[in-house]
Tab-separated table of C-alpha atoms in Angstrom:
chain	number	residue	atom	x	y	z
A	1	MET	CA	75.706	-66.635	59.373
A	2	PHE	CA	75.965	-65.818	62.903
A	3	LEU	CA	73.729	-62.724	62.433
A	4	LEU	CA	71.092	-64.650	60.678
A	5	ALA	CA	71.055	-67.356	63.288
A	6	LEU	CA	70.840	-64.876	66.073
A	7	PHE	CA	67.932	-63.157	64.224
A	8	LEU	CA	66.007	-66.313	64.234
A	9	GLY	CA	66.894	-67.118	67.766
A	10	LEU	CA	68.924	-70.211	66.923
A	11	ILE	CA	71.824	-69.550	69.231
A	12	ARG	CA	72.093	-71.000	72.672
A	13	CYS	CA	74.418	-70.152	75.491
A	14	GLU	CA	77.110	-72.645	75.809
A	15	ASP	CA	76.260	-73.455	79.457
A	16	GLU	CA	72.687	-74.277	78.673
A	17	GLU	CA	71.728	-77.868	78.399
A	18	PRO	CA	70.665	-78.928	75.071
A	19	ILE	CA	66.747	-79.405	74.599
A	20	ASN	CA	67.243	-82.274	72.318
A	21	GLU	CA	69.845	-83.972	70.272
A	22	GLN	CA	68.539	-82.628	66.868
A	23	PRO	CA	71.100	-80.384	65.097
A	24	THR	CA	70.428	-76.650	65.062
A	25	GLN	CA	68.394	-75.773	61.903
A	26	THR	CA	70.091	-73.464	59.454
A	27	ILE	CA	68.640	-70.483	57.725
A	28	GLU	CA	68.128	-72.487	54.491
A	29	SER	CA	65.784	-74.871	56.242
A	30	GLN	CA	63.924	-72.112	57.922
A	31	ILE	CA	62.990	-70.252	54.882
A	32	PRO	CA	61.284	-72.241	52.016
A	33	THR	CA	62.350	-71.562	48.525
A	34	ILE	CA	59.348	-72.946	46.709
A	35	PRO	CA	55.764	-71.916	47.291
A	36	GLU	CA	52.961	-74.344	48.174
A	37	GLY	CA	49.458	-74.564	46.807
A	38	ASP	CA	47.853	-73.865	43.409
A	39	VAL	CA	50.747	-72.101	41.591
A	40	PHE	CA	50.283	-71.378	37.891
A	41	HIS	CA	53.945	-70.209	37.346
A	42	PHE	CA	57.017	-69.906	39.507
A	43	GLN	CA	60.627	-69.174	38.599
A	44	SER	CA	63.362	-68.557	41.193
A	45	PHE	CA	66.237	-68.400	38.851
A	46	GLY	CA	67.990	-70.598	41.626
A	47	LYS	CA	68.314	-73.691	39.396
A	48	PRO	CA	70.659	-74.086	36.376
A	49	ASP	CA	67.792	-75.183	34.040
A	50	TRP	CA	65.953	-71.822	34.270
A	51	ASP	CA	66.603	-71.233	30.537
A	52	VAL	CA	64.472	-74.184	29.703
A	53	THR	CA	61.299	-72.024	30.291
A	54	TRP	CA	62.741	-68.476	30.329
A	55	THR	CA	64.359	-67.060	27.003
A	56	PRO	CA	66.240	-63.967	26.154
A	57	THR	CA	65.049	-62.176	23.104
A	58	LYS	CA	67.174	-62.899	19.992
A	59	LEU	CA	66.766	-59.448	18.414
A	60	GLU	CA	69.964	-57.801	17.399
A	61	ASN	CA	69.361	-54.390	19.201
A	62	TYR	CA	68.649	-56.272	22.502
A	63	THR	CA	72.290	-56.665	23.552
A	64	GLY	CA	72.073	-56.519	27.290
A	65	VAL	CA	73.572	-59.650	28.811
A	66	TRP	CA	71.479	-61.669	31.500
A	67	GLU	CA	73.562	-63.531	34.177
A	68	VAL	CA	72.285	-65.685	37.024
A	69	ARG	CA	74.463	-65.284	40.001
A	70	GLU	CA	74.481	-65.106	43.959
A	71	SER	CA	73.013	-61.892	45.164
A	72	ALA	CA	75.282	-59.565	46.775
A	73	VAL	CA	75.871	-58.967	50.495
A	74	PRO	CA	73.837	-58.652	52.627
A	75	GLN	CA	72.329	-62.030	51.879
A	76	ALA	CA	69.448	-63.711	53.745
A	77	ILE	CA	69.586	-66.993	52.174
A	78	PRO	CA	73.213	-67.957	51.508
A	79	GLY	CA	73.686	-69.047	48.019
A	80	GLU	CA	70.374	-67.566	46.765
A	81	HIS	CA	70.591	-66.666	43.227
A	82	MET	CA	68.941	-63.744	41.119
A	83	ILE	CA	69.011	-62.964	37.316
A	84	TYR	CA	70.991	-59.776	36.621
A	85	MET	CA	70.984	-57.139	33.976
A	86	THR	CA	74.738	-56.959	33.910
A	87	GLN	CA	75.425	-53.970	31.619
A	88	ALA	CA	74.446	-50.278	31.547
A	89	SER	CA	72.652	-48.539	28.717
A	90	LYS	CA	71.266	-51.627	26.902
A	91	TYR	CA	68.112	-53.148	25.826
A	92	TYR	CA	67.034	-56.310	27.693
A	93	GLY	CA	64.392	-58.856	26.942
A	94	LEU	CA	63.638	-61.981	28.932
A	95	SER	CA	60.353	-63.910	28.847
A	96	THR	CA	58.463	-67.280	29.286
A	97	GLN	CA	55.759	-68.764	27.189
A	98	PHE	CA	53.288	-70.662	29.492
A	99	GLU	CA	52.541	-74.379	28.715
A	100	GLN	CA	48.937	-73.402	28.551
A	101	PRO	CA	47.154	-70.135	28.641
A	102	LEU	CA	46.052	-68.451	31.939
A	103	VAL	CA	42.325	-67.988	31.679
A	104	LEU	CA	41.255	-65.140	34.094
A	105	THR	CA	37.529	-65.170	33.608
A	106	ASP	CA	35.984	-64.461	36.990
A	107	LYS	CA	39.307	-65.379	38.669
A	108	THR	CA	41.698	-63.563	40.809
A	109	LEU	CA	45.115	-62.533	39.269
A	110	VAL	CA	48.205	-62.447	41.517
A	111	VAL	CA	51.638	-61.503	40.013
A	112	GLN	CA	54.671	-60.730	42.072
A	113	TYR	CA	58.497	-60.889	41.931
A	114	GLU	CA	61.525	-59.647	43.858
A	115	VAL	CA	63.691	-56.819	42.687
A	116	ARG	CA	67.077	-55.750	43.811
A	117	LEU	CA	68.783	-52.493	42.710
A	118	GLN	CA	72.299	-53.656	43.679
A	119	ASP	CA	74.020	-50.422	42.130
A	120	GLY	CA	71.031	-48.090	42.624
A	121	LEU	CA	68.618	-46.944	39.935
A	122	ASN	CA	69.152	-43.506	38.233
A	123	CYS	CA	66.962	-44.234	35.043
A	124	GLY	CA	65.276	-47.461	34.001
A	125	GLY	CA	62.268	-49.644	34.358
A	126	ALA	CA	62.095	-52.886	36.539
A	127	TYR	CA	58.481	-53.727	35.616
A	128	MET	CA	57.162	-57.069	34.273
A	129	LYS	CA	54.701	-57.404	31.339
A	130	LEU	CA	52.096	-60.132	30.937
A	131	PHE	CA	51.388	-61.052	27.226
A	132	GLY	CA	48.344	-62.246	25.427
A	133	LYS	CA	48.066	-63.804	21.906
A	134	ASP	CA	48.982	-60.642	20.082
A	135	ASN	CA	52.396	-60.991	18.358
A	136	PHE	CA	54.113	-62.493	21.504
A	137	SER	CA	57.035	-64.838	21.035
A	138	PRO	CA	59.999	-65.050	23.512
A	139	ASP	CA	62.467	-65.180	20.520
A	140	THR	CA	61.299	-61.682	19.144
A	141	LEU	CA	60.243	-59.901	22.376
A	142	CYS	CA	60.585	-56.230	21.970
A	143	ASN	CA	58.899	-52.880	22.778
A	144	GLU	CA	56.417	-53.522	19.904
A	145	THR	CA	55.066	-56.752	21.484
A	146	ARG	CA	51.764	-55.861	22.788
A	147	TYR	CA	51.250	-56.725	26.495
A	148	VAL	CA	48.009	-57.096	28.491
A	149	ILE	CA	49.172	-55.812	31.766
A	150	MET	CA	52.314	-54.066	32.757
A	151	PHE	CA	53.271	-53.845	36.536
A	152	GLY	CA	56.266	-52.738	38.428
A	153	PRO	CA	58.765	-50.040	39.485
A	154	ASP	CA	59.970	-47.411	37.057
A	155	LYS	CA	62.346	-44.609	37.764
A	156	CYS	CA	63.727	-41.900	35.560
A	157	GLY	CA	63.892	-38.101	36.094
A	158	SER	CA	60.823	-37.075	37.715
A	159	THR	CA	59.220	-40.463	37.193
A	160	ASN	CA	59.178	-42.672	40.270
A	161	LYS	CA	56.178	-44.876	40.526
A	162	VAL	CA	55.034	-48.481	40.624
A	163	HIS	CA	53.176	-48.916	37.290
A	164	PHE	CA	49.904	-50.732	36.876
A	165	ILE	CA	48.810	-50.475	33.285
A	166	PHE	CA	46.454	-52.658	31.272
A	167	ARG	CA	45.541	-52.563	27.620
A	168	TYR	CA	41.740	-52.554	26.990
A	169	LYS	CA	39.932	-53.023	23.640
A	170	ASN	CA	36.885	-50.920	23.147
A	171	PRO	CA	33.974	-53.469	22.268
A	172	LYS	CA	32.312	-50.961	19.992
A	173	THR	CA	35.296	-49.292	18.179
A	174	GLY	CA	37.743	-52.056	18.311
A	175	VAL	CA	40.355	-49.333	19.421
A	176	VAL	CA	42.996	-50.637	21.985
A	177	GLU	CA	43.809	-48.107	24.824
A	178	GLU	CA	46.280	-48.063	27.749
A	179	LYS	CA	44.562	-47.529	31.132
A	180	HIS	CA	46.901	-46.042	33.646
A	181	MET	CA	46.456	-46.326	37.328
A	182	LYS	CA	46.093	-43.019	39.100
A	183	ASP	CA	48.062	-41.816	42.150
A	184	ALA	CA	50.763	-44.622	41.707
A	185	PRO	CA	52.957	-45.335	44.791
A	186	SER	CA	56.662	-44.684	44.855
A	187	ILE	CA	59.307	-47.494	44.421
A	188	LYS	CA	61.886	-48.518	46.940
A	189	THR	CA	65.255	-47.134	46.000
A	190	ASP	CA	67.611	-48.760	48.388
A	191	LYS	CA	69.839	-51.588	47.414
A	192	LEU	CA	68.175	-54.420	49.345
A	193	THR	CA	65.727	-56.951	47.838
A	194	HIS	CA	62.191	-55.692	47.552
A	195	LEU	CA	58.951	-57.491	46.697
A	196	TYR	CA	56.244	-56.047	44.412
A	197	THR	CA	52.927	-57.608	44.276
A	198	LEU	CA	49.729	-57.118	42.158
A	199	ILE	CA	46.282	-58.601	43.091
A	200	VAL	CA	43.410	-58.017	40.797
A	201	ARG	CA	40.011	-59.588	42.025
A	202	PRO	CA	36.820	-60.660	40.338
A	203	ASP	CA	34.935	-57.752	41.900
A	204	ASN	CA	37.200	-55.268	39.863
A	205	THR	CA	39.064	-54.327	43.131
A	206	PHE	CA	42.916	-54.365	42.997
A	207	GLU	CA	45.649	-54.034	45.493
A	208	ILE	CA	49.416	-53.345	45.309
A	209	LEU	CA	51.794	-54.479	47.937
A	210	ILE	CA	55.382	-53.626	48.406
A	211	ASP	CA	57.326	-55.962	50.760
A	212	ALA	CA	54.110	-57.752	51.641
A	213	GLU	CA	52.479	-54.502	52.917
A	214	SER	CA	49.572	-52.868	51.211
A	215	VAL	CA	50.422	-49.437	49.593
A	216	LYS	CA	47.676	-49.020	47.053
A	217	GLN	CA	44.021	-50.153	46.803
A	218	GLY	CA	41.418	-49.227	44.148
A	219	ASN	CA	38.990	-50.222	41.541
A	220	LEU	CA	39.466	-50.875	37.822
A	221	LEU	CA	36.373	-48.837	37.023
A	222	GLU	CA	37.294	-45.803	39.063
A	223	ASP	CA	40.990	-45.454	39.551
A	224	PHE	CA	42.363	-45.488	35.907
A	225	THR	CA	42.736	-42.903	33.191
A	226	PRO	CA	41.186	-42.867	30.752
A	227	SER	CA	38.344	-44.710	32.342
A	228	VAL	CA	37.137	-48.054	31.157
A	229	ASN	CA	33.594	-47.074	30.406
A	230	PRO	CA	33.068	-43.882	28.345
A	231	PRO	CA	30.605	-41.253	29.347
A	232	LYS	CA	26.955	-41.574	28.517
A	233	GLU	CA	26.700	-38.184	27.083
A	234	ILE	CA	29.264	-36.036	25.191
A	235	ASP	CA	29.401	-32.383	24.051
A	236	ASP	CA	27.555	-31.770	20.797
A	237	PRO	CA	30.441	-31.047	18.243
A	238	THR	CA	27.969	-29.059	16.208
A	239	ASP	CA	26.905	-26.783	18.953
A	240	LYS	CA	28.522	-23.364	19.044
A	241	LYS	CA	28.473	-20.458	21.380
A	242	PRO	CA	26.049	-17.556	20.293
A	243	GLU	CA	27.713	-14.484	19.280
A	244	ASP	CA	25.921	-12.398	21.829
A	245	TRP	CA	26.767	-14.769	24.701
A	246	VAL	CA	28.357	-12.871	27.595
A	247	ASP	CA	30.442	-14.971	29.881
A	248	ASP	CA	32.389	-12.105	31.709
A	249	GLU	CA	30.881	-12.239	35.225
A	250	MET	CA	32.357	-8.856	36.189
A	251	MET	CA	32.930	-5.595	34.238
A	252	ASP	CA	34.480	-2.270	34.677
A	253	ASP	CA	32.075	0.210	36.520
A	254	PRO	CA	31.162	2.553	33.720
A	255	ASN	CA	30.237	5.395	36.285
A	256	ALA	CA	33.591	5.288	37.994
A	257	VAL	CA	35.967	8.342	37.567
A	258	LYS	CA	39.464	8.598	38.303
A	259	PRO	CA	39.920	10.937	41.312
A	260	ASP	CA	41.517	14.346	40.631
A	261	ASP	CA	44.416	13.793	43.138
A	262	TRP	CA	45.406	10.549	41.579
A	263	ASP	CA	48.987	11.002	40.318
A	264	GLU	CA	50.091	8.263	37.784
A	265	THR	CA	53.420	9.981	37.312
A	266	GLN	CA	54.868	9.095	40.707
A	267	PRO	CA	57.452	6.188	40.577
A	268	GLU	CA	57.128	3.142	42.717
A	269	PHE	CA	60.418	3.627	44.335
A	270	VAL	CA	62.649	6.778	45.177
A	271	LYS	CA	66.127	7.288	46.535
A	272	ASP	CA	66.280	7.112	50.249
A	273	PRO	CA	66.459	10.685	51.303
A	274	ALA	CA	68.507	9.902	54.562
A	275	LYS	CA	71.250	8.188	52.358
A	276	LEU	CA	71.830	10.349	49.441
A	277	GLU	CA	75.393	10.944	50.333
A	278	PRO	CA	77.934	7.944	50.473
A	279	PRO	CA	78.851	6.583	53.836
A	280	GLU	CA	82.101	7.817	55.512
A	281	GLY	CA	84.973	6.126	54.026
A	282	TRP	CA	83.430	5.222	50.722
A	283	LEU	CA	86.211	5.243	48.099
A	284	VAL	CA	84.456	6.941	45.181
A	285	ASP	CA	87.631	7.175	43.032
A	286	GLU	CA	88.689	3.436	43.421
A	287	PRO	CA	87.291	0.919	40.955
A	288	LYS	CA	85.688	-2.425	42.521
A	289	PHE	CA	88.054	-4.452	40.240
A	290	ILE	CA	91.652	-3.794	38.984
A	291	ASN	CA	93.933	-5.553	36.617
A	292	ASP	CA	96.057	-8.196	38.387
A	293	PRO	CA	99.509	-6.457	38.752
A	294	GLU	CA	101.179	-9.952	38.938
A	295	ALA	CA	99.707	-11.248	35.680
A	296	LYS	CA	101.950	-11.545	32.758
A	297	LYS	CA	101.419	-12.042	29.131
A	298	PRO	CA	102.003	-15.591	28.111
A	299	ASP	CA	105.189	-16.154	25.911
A	300	ASP	CA	103.233	-17.789	23.293
A	301	TRP	CA	100.526	-14.990	23.123
A	302	GLU	CA	100.338	-13.571	19.596
A	303	ASP	CA	98.239	-10.420	19.162
A	304	ASP	CA	97.588	-11.119	15.484
A	305	ILE	CA	96.019	-14.426	16.464
A	306	HIS	CA	94.583	-14.119	19.963
A	307	GLY	CA	93.875	-10.264	19.947
A	308	GLU	CA	95.346	-7.693	22.150
A	309	TRP	CA	96.346	-9.183	25.567
A	310	GLU	CA	94.582	-7.904	28.720
A	311	ALA	CA	95.455	-8.882	32.259
A	312	PRO	CA	92.744	-10.617	34.204
A	313	THR	CA	90.927	-8.491	36.853
A	314	ILE	CA	90.900	-9.056	40.571
A	315	PRO	CA	89.042	-7.479	43.511
A	316	ASN	CA	90.527	-4.245	44.362
A	317	PRO	CA	92.348	-4.709	47.728
A	318	LYS	CA	91.828	-1.195	48.877
A	319	CYS	CA	87.972	-1.900	48.806
A	320	GLU	CA	88.274	-4.729	51.418
A	321	ALA	CA	88.312	-2.430	54.425
A	322	ALA	CA	86.031	0.268	53.012
A	323	PRO	CA	82.235	0.315	52.997
A	324	GLY	CA	82.247	0.498	49.127
A	325	CYS	CA	84.110	1.480	46.070
A	326	GLY	CA	83.301	3.275	42.710
A	327	GLU	CA	80.175	5.373	42.011
A	328	TYR	CA	77.866	5.535	44.827
A	329	GLU	CA	74.134	4.929	44.142
A	330	PRO	CA	71.707	5.626	47.000
A	331	PRO	CA	69.409	2.713	48.035
A	332	LEU	CA	65.689	2.919	46.868
A	333	ILE	CA	62.810	2.784	49.298
A	334	LYS	CA	59.054	2.589	48.497
A	335	ASN	CA	57.421	5.822	47.497
A	336	GLU	CA	54.497	6.739	49.739
A	337	LEU	CA	52.930	8.916	46.905
A	338	TYR	CA	52.912	5.907	44.561
A	339	LYS	CA	49.441	4.822	43.465
A	340	GLY	CA	50.230	3.250	40.096
A	341	LYS	CA	47.974	3.329	36.938
A	342	TRP	CA	44.316	3.974	37.856
A	343	VAL	CA	41.732	1.296	36.802
A	344	PRO	CA	38.049	1.540	37.360
A	345	PRO	CA	36.526	-0.829	40.027
A	346	LYS	CA	34.740	-4.036	38.929
A	347	ILE	CA	30.916	-4.467	39.261
A	348	LYS	CA	28.609	-7.434	38.480
A	349	ASN	CA	27.920	-7.582	34.838
A	350	PRO	CA	24.144	-7.378	34.196
A	351	ALA	CA	24.472	-9.160	30.717
A	352	TYR	CA	26.244	-12.106	32.242
A	353	LYS	CA	24.856	-15.561	31.324
A	354	GLY	CA	27.192	-17.840	32.857
A	355	VAL	CA	30.114	-19.945	31.473
A	356	TRP	CA	28.807	-21.332	28.141
A	357	LYS	CA	28.927	-25.153	27.655
A	358	PRO	CA	27.877	-27.005	24.632
A	359	ARG	CA	24.645	-28.989	24.823
A	360	GLN	CA	24.897	-32.703	25.676
A	361	ILE	CA	24.035	-35.434	23.294
A	362	PRO	CA	23.991	-39.295	23.781
A	363	ASN	CA	27.496	-40.901	23.199
A	364	PRO	CA	27.345	-42.992	20.108
A	365	ASP	CA	30.316	-44.929	21.327
A	366	TYR	CA	28.846	-45.509	24.800
A	367	PHE	CA	29.031	-48.953	26.295
A	368	GLU	CA	29.189	-50.360	29.863
A	369	ASP	CA	31.721	-53.012	30.877
A	370	LEU	CA	31.241	-54.139	34.415
A	371	HIS	CA	33.851	-56.876	34.121
A	372	PRO	CA	37.230	-55.496	33.092
A	373	HIS	CA	38.867	-57.828	35.441
A	374	ASN	CA	38.301	-60.531	32.809
A	375	PHE	CA	41.565	-59.871	31.067
A	376	PRO	CA	42.366	-61.579	27.740
A	377	ASP	CA	43.982	-64.965	28.196
A	378	LEU	CA	47.549	-64.555	29.241
A	379	LEU	CA	50.278	-66.586	27.183
A	380	GLY	CA	53.364	-65.358	28.777
A	381	ALA	CA	55.343	-63.047	31.113
A	382	GLY	CA	58.521	-61.358	31.109
A	383	PHE	CA	60.795	-58.336	31.113
A	384	GLU	CA	61.370	-55.954	28.232
A	385	LEU	CA	63.371	-53.043	29.348
A	386	TRP	CA	65.848	-50.290	28.603
A	387	MET	CA	68.311	-49.932	31.437
A	388	VAL	CA	70.631	-46.985	32.053
A	389	ASP	CA	72.169	-48.697	35.194
A	390	LYS	CA	73.449	-52.225	35.558
A	391	ASP	CA	73.057	-54.968	38.115
A	392	VAL	CA	69.349	-54.703	38.494
A	393	ALA	CA	68.210	-58.174	39.433
A	394	PHE	CA	64.918	-60.277	39.663
A	395	ALA	CA	64.007	-63.349	41.450
A	396	ASN	CA	61.015	-65.475	42.526
A	397	VAL	CA	58.383	-64.699	39.895
A	398	LEU	CA	55.047	-66.015	41.090
A	399	ILE	CA	51.771	-66.138	39.119
A	400	THR	CA	48.703	-67.702	40.683
A	401	THR	CA	44.926	-67.313	40.879
A	402	ASP	CA	44.906	-67.864	44.622
A	403	GLU	CA	46.006	-64.953	46.689
A	404	THR	CA	46.224	-67.161	49.802
A	405	VAL	CA	49.235	-68.715	48.180
A	406	ALA	CA	50.942	-65.348	47.756
A	407	HIS	CA	50.285	-64.281	51.202
A	408	LYS	CA	51.516	-67.623	52.691
A	409	TRP	CA	54.545	-67.489	50.533
A	410	ASN	CA	55.266	-63.899	51.580
A	411	LYS	CA	54.845	-64.682	55.198
A	412	VAL	CA	57.037	-67.723	55.376
A	413	HIS	CA	59.603	-66.812	52.742
A	414	PHE	CA	60.066	-63.037	52.077
A	415	ILE	CA	59.187	-61.440	55.325
A	416	PRO	CA	61.589	-63.402	57.300
A	417	LYS	CA	64.259	-63.223	54.509
A	418	HIS	CA	63.869	-59.559	54.211
A	419	LYS	CA	64.025	-58.937	58.123
A	420	ALA	CA	67.251	-60.939	58.159
A	421	GLN	CA	68.688	-58.912	55.264
A	422	GLU	CA	67.873	-55.665	56.917
A	423	GLU	CA	69.557	-56.724	60.134
A	424	ALA	CA	72.559	-57.878	58.100
A	425	GLU	CA	72.692	-54.445	56.514
A	426	LYS	CA	72.732	-52.680	59.763
A	427	LYS	CA	75.746	-54.720	60.898
A	428	LEU	CA	77.483	-53.836	57.702
A	429	GLU	CA	76.861	-50.021	58.175
A	430	PRO	CA	79.995	-49.261	60.375
A	431	GLU	CA	82.103	-51.150	57.864
A	432	LYS	CA	80.869	-49.199	54.922
A	433	LYS	CA	81.337	-45.746	56.707
A	434	SER	CA	84.778	-46.808	57.710
A	435	ALA	CA	85.704	-47.785	54.173
A	436	SER	CA	84.123	-44.615	52.881
A	437	SER	CA	86.076	-42.351	55.276
A	438	LYS	CA	89.339	-44.112	54.273
A	439	SER	CA	88.705	-43.550	50.632
């Protein structure tokens, strides 16, 4: 507590006159725990009734146990709670169904939440999913539940990214396709609390923030693969390259002749003529390895079962002081006479027509949607995850259509809390190093 108070400048020297008679404010009173403004959904998991609105999936294979408890040291707000995935190598499902759908037509979407990798993260996702009307129910949440948006950190093997994926239904074919953000930023892998924020605006721009700092900006129409809108023209599937089409730009010079003095028999490397004889002291008659003279056949060794026993080998001690032992092989050097296999030089191919491409035809499935930000109505949100590690925690899930609400909340809540946590972590470093050295 002293550290946190010191960080916020709340400690006065004992010989100073008090400014007023009001008691010194605590860290709890300095950092708000509930956002203000037009909040569509908020869940801190700090109150015992969190399970009234958030429900673990009831499917048998989702055996991971959720537990709400105080976050580990270092804390910034004493007593602050997070919801933990408590077991390793389990499926987890936890979600909430909104009281009314979130309609996003021509509105900004802001979704953010805090994540803490208390024991690190070797392999697992910590992302959130936002669900529409398709097959969503908190009781049966699973990996087959079709989401509208997936956002958040994921790390396993070579994967280390903050996902932003949205599912999009082609208005002409009816096919639903995942659109993946390009050049995703990396996640925070330390053990402190981190904040992940996604903002999608009515002009199709989006922004991702980590710890209230912008790390990625883009456009729904330009920065996703596959793209929302298909190309106006496509390759004609019936068009075939003519049999006489020449697409080799260069060719062997037909007039070139191998020089008479070109010797292809010369090897690329030859023995160094200056080192054909072994160096002085080379022990030609001594092997590099010998049988260990101290090794003995085990008492329980049976030749009929284990085969004929042979002593293990060890480096020959006579070779330690010598430049080498055993058969001598002169080192190899580059052969100055080597030219390799002769090949004729290349010249421009007079028959070259260029790289063949099929002709373009109008795309029968072409459409243009200039408003992909108008996502389908959202009916719920939650976490559906496979987690190799344990004690990955979440808190302060905030969903709003007013990004000023999130920015204000981050400024007055997360930033001071995170700074205090970082300062507390610095103070703990000497203790951790001391404990590690003793162990």
